Amino acid sequence: MTPTPTSITTEARPGFAGKEEANQKNQLNKCIYVAGHRGLVGSAIVRALRKRDYSNILTRTHAELDLKDQAAVRAFFAEHQPEEVYLAAAKVGGIHANNTYPAEFIYDNLMVQSNVIHEAWRAGVRKLLFLGSSCIYPRMAEQPIREEYLMNGALEPTNEPYAIAKIAGIKMCESYNRQYGTDFRSVMPTNLYGPGDNYHPENSHVIPALIRRFHEAKIAGAEKVVIWGTGKPRREFLHVDDMADACVHVMNLDNATYAAHTSPMLSHINVGTGEDVTIREVAEMIKNAVGFKGEIEYDTSKPDGTPRKLMNTAKLTALGWRPSKSLGDGLKETYGHFVAEYG
């Protein structure tokens, strides 16, 4: 008697489990290009992919591939044909760097992302994830910041060129999706910190700048550390390994799930913790993590930047992702990495 379809089980179909295993191996062996793999976010994405046993991760240093060179980028994609791209390459910096080099911040970022996105499309890349920044939102945006607040007000002047470039990247991904049917996604992280950060004394972001300043003050036996601004602005901070985990999570969402939580012209997703602290509070936390015993002084003649930036992360939470590291634990861990690298 011929069995009915309902009586057929996995065990009764030789090779079924083998096909499942082969499909899994194929997924883990797909070619994934991480642009900007030496940066804070890019290096964390590579760690996250390796942790998940992806074995075919493609990277290039700036010396090997200048992403501002369209012909070179085109040749690279034509030769290697990656299936997925994480676009983490960018020129980044703090208030001082953004104020000092505005032309570089807008030009470099526009050129890099335009070349990578366009040439990924030309080469038939299946999926791309573009990484932006919370500075895309209006300076005085209602808090916590929802994705739909994009382009509803004036930007923070100190980083407007960088923000304009990142907004253009989001809209470029959306435009290619609408016209060409690509699957190019965007995530907007809050302020990031962690292993691989830039600790330059003038061009770095707030946490690495403060870690270095407190560490040097401790070594020198200084009586105080001077911090720009009033210390009153509130900021949200996310460990970069959590950010990388969120990136892989969003990239691996099926099309229907991603589409159900976004729209064709509002497709980016916020990534953060949903909690913020004052600069004074984070300075005290870093002071304690470093073990500096002196005082903290605030130079109120220097700019504060945006008064508050807290991300609404309801979309990402609904998509099944939450951060795992607390700020206190993350800062202690990050200082350990700093000491190991810089002494």
Coordinates of C-alpha atoms in Angstrom, one line a residue:
M1 CA 0.0 0.0 0.0
T2 CA 1.3 3.4 -1.0
P3 CA 1.7 5.7 2.1
T4 CA -0.2 8.9 2.2
P5 CA 1.9 12.2 2.3
T6 CA 1.0 12.6 5.9
S7 CA 2.7 9.4 6.8
I8 CA 6.0 10.4 5.3
T9 CA 8.5 11.6 8.0
T10 CA 11.9 13.1 7.9
E11 CA 13.3 9.7 8.9
A12 CA 11.6 8.0 5.9
R13 CA 13.4 10.3 3.4
P14 CA 17.0 9.3 3.0
G15 CA 19.3 12.3 2.5
F16 CA 16.9 14.9 4.0
A17 CA 19.0 15.7 7.0
G18 CA 22.1 15.7 4.8
K19 CA 20.5 18.3 2.5
E20 CA 19.6 20.5 5.5
E21 CA 23.2 20.2 6.7
A22 CA 24.5 21.1 3.3
N23 CA 22.3 24.1 3.1
Q24 CA 23.6 25.3 6.4
K25 CA 27.2 24.8 5.3
N26 CA 26.5 26.7 2.1
Q27 CA 25.1 29.6 4.1
L28 CA 28.1 29.7 6.4
N29 CA 30.4 29.6 3.3
K30 CA 28.7 32.5 1.4
C31 CA 31.1 35.3 0.4
I32 CA 30.6 38.3 2.8
Y33 CA 32.4 41.6 2.2
V34 CA 33.0 43.8 5.2
A35 CA 33.9 47.3 4.1
G36 CA 35.9 49.1 6.8
H37 CA 37.0 45.9 8.7
R38 CA 39.7 47.8 10.5
G39 CA 37.4 50.3 12.1
L40 CA 35.5 50.1 15.3
V41 CA 32.3 48.7 13.8
G42 CA 33.8 46.8 10.9
S43 CA 36.2 44.8 13.1
A44 CA 33.3 44.0 15.5
I45 CA 31.2 42.7 12.6
V46 CA 34.1 40.5 11.5
R47 CA 34.3 39.1 15.1
A48 CA 30.5 38.5 15.1
L49 CA 30.6 36.7 11.8
R50 CA 33.5 34.5 12.8
K51 CA 31.7 33.7 16.1
R52 CA 28.9 32.4 14.1
D53 CA 31.3 30.2 12.0
Y54 CA 31.0 32.2 8.7
S55 CA 34.1 31.1 6.9
N56 CA 34.3 33.2 3.7
I57 CA 34.8 36.8 4.9
L58 CA 36.2 39.2 2.4
T59 CA 38.2 42.3 3.6
R60 CA 40.5 44.9 2.1
T61 CA 42.6 47.6 3.7
H62 CA 42.6 51.1 2.4
A63 CA 46.0 50.5 0.8
E64 CA 44.6 47.5 -1.0
L65 CA 41.4 49.2 -2.1
D66 CA 40.6 52.9 -2.0
L67 CA 36.8 53.0 -1.8
K68 CA 36.7 56.5 -3.1
D69 CA 38.0 55.2 -6.4
Q70 CA 35.0 54.0 -8.4
A71 CA 37.0 52.1 -11.0
A72 CA 38.9 50.2 -8.4
V73 CA 35.6 49.4 -6.5
R74 CA 34.0 48.2 -9.7
A75 CA 36.9 45.9 -10.5
F76 CA 36.9 44.5 -7.0
F77 CA 33.2 43.6 -7.1
A78 CA 33.4 42.2 -10.6
E79 CA 36.3 39.9 -9.5
H80 CA 35.0 38.7 -6.1
Q81 CA 31.2 38.7 -6.6
P82 CA 30.3 38.9 -2.9
E83 CA 26.8 37.7 -1.9
E84 CA 26.4 40.1 1.0
V85 CA 28.0 43.4 2.0
Y86 CA 28.3 45.2 5.4
L87 CA 29.1 48.8 4.6
A88 CA 30.9 50.0 7.8
A89 CA 33.6 52.0 6.0
A90 CA 33.4 55.7 6.9
K91 CA 35.3 58.8 8.0
V92 CA 34.3 59.4 11.6
G93 CA 35.3 61.6 14.5
G94 CA 34.1 63.8 17.4
I95 CA 33.0 67.4 17.6
H96 CA 36.5 68.8 17.1
A97 CA 37.2 66.6 14.0
N98 CA 33.8 67.4 12.4
N99 CA 34.3 71.1 13.0
T100 CA 37.8 71.1 11.6
Y101 CA 37.4 68.9 8.5
P102 CA 33.8 69.4 7.3
A103 CA 34.7 69.1 3.6
E104 CA 36.5 65.8 4.2
F105 CA 33.6 64.4 6.2
I106 CA 31.0 65.1 3.6
Y107 CA 33.2 64.2 0.5
D108 CA 34.8 61.0 1.8
N109 CA 31.6 59.5 3.1
L110 CA 29.5 60.4 0.1
M111 CA 32.1 58.9 -2.3
V112 CA 32.7 55.7 -0.3
Q113 CA 29.1 54.8 0.2
S114 CA 28.0 55.8 -3.3
N115 CA 30.7 53.7 -4.9
V116 CA 30.1 50.6 -2.7
I117 CA 26.3 50.8 -3.0
H118 CA 26.3 51.4 -6.8
E119 CA 28.9 48.8 -7.6
A120 CA 27.3 46.2 -5.3
W121 CA 24.1 46.7 -7.4
R122 CA 26.0 46.4 -10.6
A123 CA 27.6 43.1 -9.4
G124 CA 24.3 41.6 -8.4
V125 CA 25.0 41.6 -4.6
R126 CA 22.0 39.9 -2.9
K127 CA 22.0 41.9 0.3
L128 CA 23.7 45.0 1.7
L129 CA 23.6 46.6 5.2
F130 CA 24.5 50.3 5.4
L131 CA 25.6 51.6 8.7
G132 CA 24.7 55.2 9.6
S133 CA 24.6 57.2 12.8
S134 CA 22.2 58.8 15.2
C135 CA 23.4 62.2 14.2
I136 CA 21.1 61.9 11.1
Y137 CA 18.2 63.2 13.3
P138 CA 17.3 66.8 14.0
R139 CA 19.2 68.5 16.8
M140 CA 16.1 69.2 18.7
A141 CA 14.2 66.0 17.9
E142 CA 11.6 64.8 20.4
Q143 CA 13.1 62.2 22.7
P144 CA 13.4 59.2 22.5
I145 CA 14.1 59.6 18.7
R146 CA 11.9 57.5 16.4
E147 CA 12.9 56.6 12.9
E148 CA 10.2 58.7 11.4
Y149 CA 11.7 61.9 12.8
L150 CA 14.3 61.8 10.0
M151 CA 14.5 65.1 8.1
N152 CA 11.9 66.8 10.3
G153 CA 14.2 69.6 11.6
A154 CA 17.6 71.3 11.5
L155 CA 20.6 69.1 12.1
E156 CA 23.3 69.7 14.8
P157 CA 25.7 72.3 13.1
T158 CA 28.9 70.7 14.4
N159 CA 28.3 67.4 12.5
E160 CA 25.9 68.5 9.7
P161 CA 28.2 67.4 6.8
Y162 CA 28.6 63.9 8.2
A163 CA 24.9 63.6 8.9
I164 CA 24.0 64.8 5.4
A165 CA 26.2 62.1 3.9
K166 CA 24.6 59.4 6.1
I167 CA 21.1 60.5 5.2
A168 CA 22.1 60.3 1.5
G169 CA 23.3 56.7 2.2
I170 CA 19.9 55.7 3.6
K171 CA 18.1 57.3 0.7
M172 CA 20.4 55.7 -1.8
C173 CA 19.7 52.2 -0.4
E174 CA 15.9 52.9 -0.5
S175 CA 16.1 54.3 -4.0
Y176 CA 17.9 51.3 -5.4
N177 CA 15.5 49.0 -3.6
R178 CA 12.5 50.9 -5.2
Q179 CA 14.0 51.1 -8.7
Y180 CA 16.0 47.9 -9.0
G181 CA 14.4 45.5 -6.4
T182 CA 17.6 45.2 -4.3
D183 CA 17.6 44.2 -0.6
F184 CA 19.7 47.0 0.8
R185 CA 19.0 47.8 4.5
S186 CA 20.2 50.5 6.9
V187 CA 20.8 50.6 10.6
M188 CA 21.4 53.7 12.7
P189 CA 23.5 53.1 15.8
T190 CA 23.7 55.3 18.8
N191 CA 27.1 56.4 20.2
L192 CA 29.4 53.4 20.1
Y193 CA 32.5 52.4 22.1
G194 CA 34.7 49.3 22.6
P195 CA 37.7 47.4 21.3
G196 CA 39.3 49.0 18.2
D197 CA 38.1 52.6 19.0
N198 CA 40.0 55.7 18.0
Y199 CA 41.8 57.2 21.0
H200 CA 43.3 60.2 19.3
P201 CA 43.5 63.1 21.8
E202 CA 41.5 65.5 19.6
N203 CA 39.7 63.6 16.9
S204 CA 38.0 60.8 18.9
H205 CA 34.5 60.4 20.4
V206 CA 33.7 61.1 24.0
I207 CA 34.3 57.7 25.6
P208 CA 37.7 56.9 24.0
A209 CA 38.8 60.5 24.5
L210 CA 37.9 60.4 28.2
I211 CA 39.5 57.0 28.7
R212 CA 42.8 58.3 27.3
R213 CA 42.6 61.6 29.2
F214 CA 41.9 59.9 32.6
H215 CA 44.5 57.2 31.9
E216 CA 47.2 59.8 31.1
A217 CA 46.2 61.9 34.1
K218 CA 46.5 58.8 36.4
I219 CA 50.0 57.9 35.0
A220 CA 51.1 61.5 35.4
G221 CA 49.7 61.9 38.9
A222 CA 47.6 64.9 37.7
E223 CA 45.3 66.7 40.1
K224 CA 42.4 67.2 37.7
V225 CA 41.0 66.3 34.2
V226 CA 39.4 69.0 32.1
I227 CA 36.3 68.1 30.0
W228 CA 34.7 70.1 27.3
G229 CA 31.3 71.6 27.9
T230 CA 29.0 71.6 30.9
G231 CA 28.6 67.9 31.3
K232 CA 24.9 68.3 31.2
P233 CA 24.1 66.8 27.7
R234 CA 22.6 63.3 27.8
R235 CA 24.0 60.5 25.6
E236 CA 23.2 56.9 25.0
F237 CA 26.1 54.4 24.6
L238 CA 26.2 51.0 23.1
H239 CA 29.1 48.5 23.1
V240 CA 30.3 47.8 19.6
D241 CA 30.0 44.0 20.0
D242 CA 26.3 44.5 20.7
M243 CA 26.1 46.7 17.6
A244 CA 27.8 44.0 15.5
D245 CA 25.4 41.4 16.9
A246 CA 22.5 43.6 15.9
C247 CA 23.9 44.1 12.4
V248 CA 24.1 40.4 11.8
H249 CA 20.6 39.9 13.2
V250 CA 19.1 42.5 10.9
M251 CA 21.0 41.2 7.9
N252 CA 19.7 37.7 8.5
L253 CA 16.0 38.7 8.9
D254 CA 13.9 37.3 6.1
N255 CA 12.5 39.9 3.6
A256 CA 8.9 39.6 4.8
T257 CA 9.8 40.3 8.4
Y258 CA 12.0 43.2 7.6
A259 CA 9.4 44.7 5.3
A260 CA 6.7 44.3 7.9
H261 CA 8.6 46.6 10.3
T262 CA 9.7 49.2 7.8
S263 CA 8.4 51.0 4.7
P264 CA 10.1 51.6 1.3
M265 CA 10.9 55.2 2.1
L266 CA 11.4 54.8 5.8
S267 CA 13.5 51.6 5.9
H268 CA 16.2 52.3 8.5
I269 CA 16.3 50.8 12.0
N270 CA 17.6 52.4 15.2
V271 CA 20.1 50.4 17.2
G272 CA 20.7 51.3 20.8
T273 CA 20.0 50.5 24.5
G274 CA 17.0 52.8 25.0
E275 CA 18.8 54.3 28.1
D276 CA 21.0 57.4 28.4
V277 CA 23.3 59.1 30.9
T278 CA 24.7 62.6 31.3
I279 CA 28.3 63.3 30.2
R280 CA 29.0 64.0 33.9
E281 CA 27.8 60.5 34.8
V282 CA 29.8 58.7 32.1
A283 CA 32.9 60.8 33.1
E284 CA 32.5 59.6 36.7
M285 CA 32.1 56.0 35.5
I286 CA 35.2 56.2 33.3
K287 CA 37.2 57.9 36.2
N288 CA 36.3 55.0 38.4
A289 CA 37.1 52.3 35.8
V290 CA 40.5 53.9 35.2
G291 CA 41.2 54.5 38.9
F292 CA 41.9 58.2 38.6
K293 CA 41.9 59.9 42.0
G294 CA 41.8 63.6 41.0
E295 CA 39.0 66.0 40.3
I296 CA 37.0 66.6 37.2
E297 CA 36.7 70.2 35.8
Y298 CA 34.3 71.4 33.1
D299 CA 35.4 73.9 30.5
T300 CA 32.0 75.7 29.8
S301 CA 33.6 77.8 27.0
K302 CA 33.6 74.7 24.8
P303 CA 30.5 73.5 22.9
D304 CA 28.2 70.9 24.3
G305 CA 26.7 69.6 21.0
T306 CA 23.2 68.2 20.9
P307 CA 21.5 68.5 24.3
R308 CA 20.2 64.9 24.2
K309 CA 20.2 61.9 21.8
L310 CA 18.3 58.9 22.9
M311 CA 17.1 56.3 20.4
N312 CA 13.7 54.7 20.4
T313 CA 14.6 51.1 19.7
A314 CA 11.0 49.7 19.7
K315 CA 11.4 48.4 16.1
L316 CA 14.5 46.5 16.8
T317 CA 13.1 45.0 20.0
A318 CA 10.0 43.9 18.1
L319 CA 12.4 42.2 15.6
G320 CA 13.8 40.1 18.4
W321 CA 17.0 41.8 19.4
R322 CA 18.3 43.4 22.7
P323 CA 21.8 44.5 23.9
S324 CA 23.6 42.2 26.3
K325 CA 26.3 44.5 27.9
S326 CA 25.7 47.1 30.6
L327 CA 27.6 50.4 30.3
G328 CA 29.5 49.9 33.5
D329 CA 30.8 46.4 32.5
G330 CA 31.5 47.6 29.0
L331 CA 33.6 50.5 30.2
K332 CA 35.7 48.3 32.4
E333 CA 36.2 45.9 29.6
T334 CA 37.1 48.6 27.2
Y335 CA 39.6 50.2 29.5
G336 CA 41.3 46.8 29.8
H337 CA 41.6 46.6 26.0
F338 CA 43.0 50.2 26.0
V339 CA 45.7 49.3 28.5
A340 CA 46.6 46.1 26.7
E341 CA 47.0 48.0 23.4
Y342 CA 48.5 51.3 24.5
G343 CA 49.9 50.5 28.0

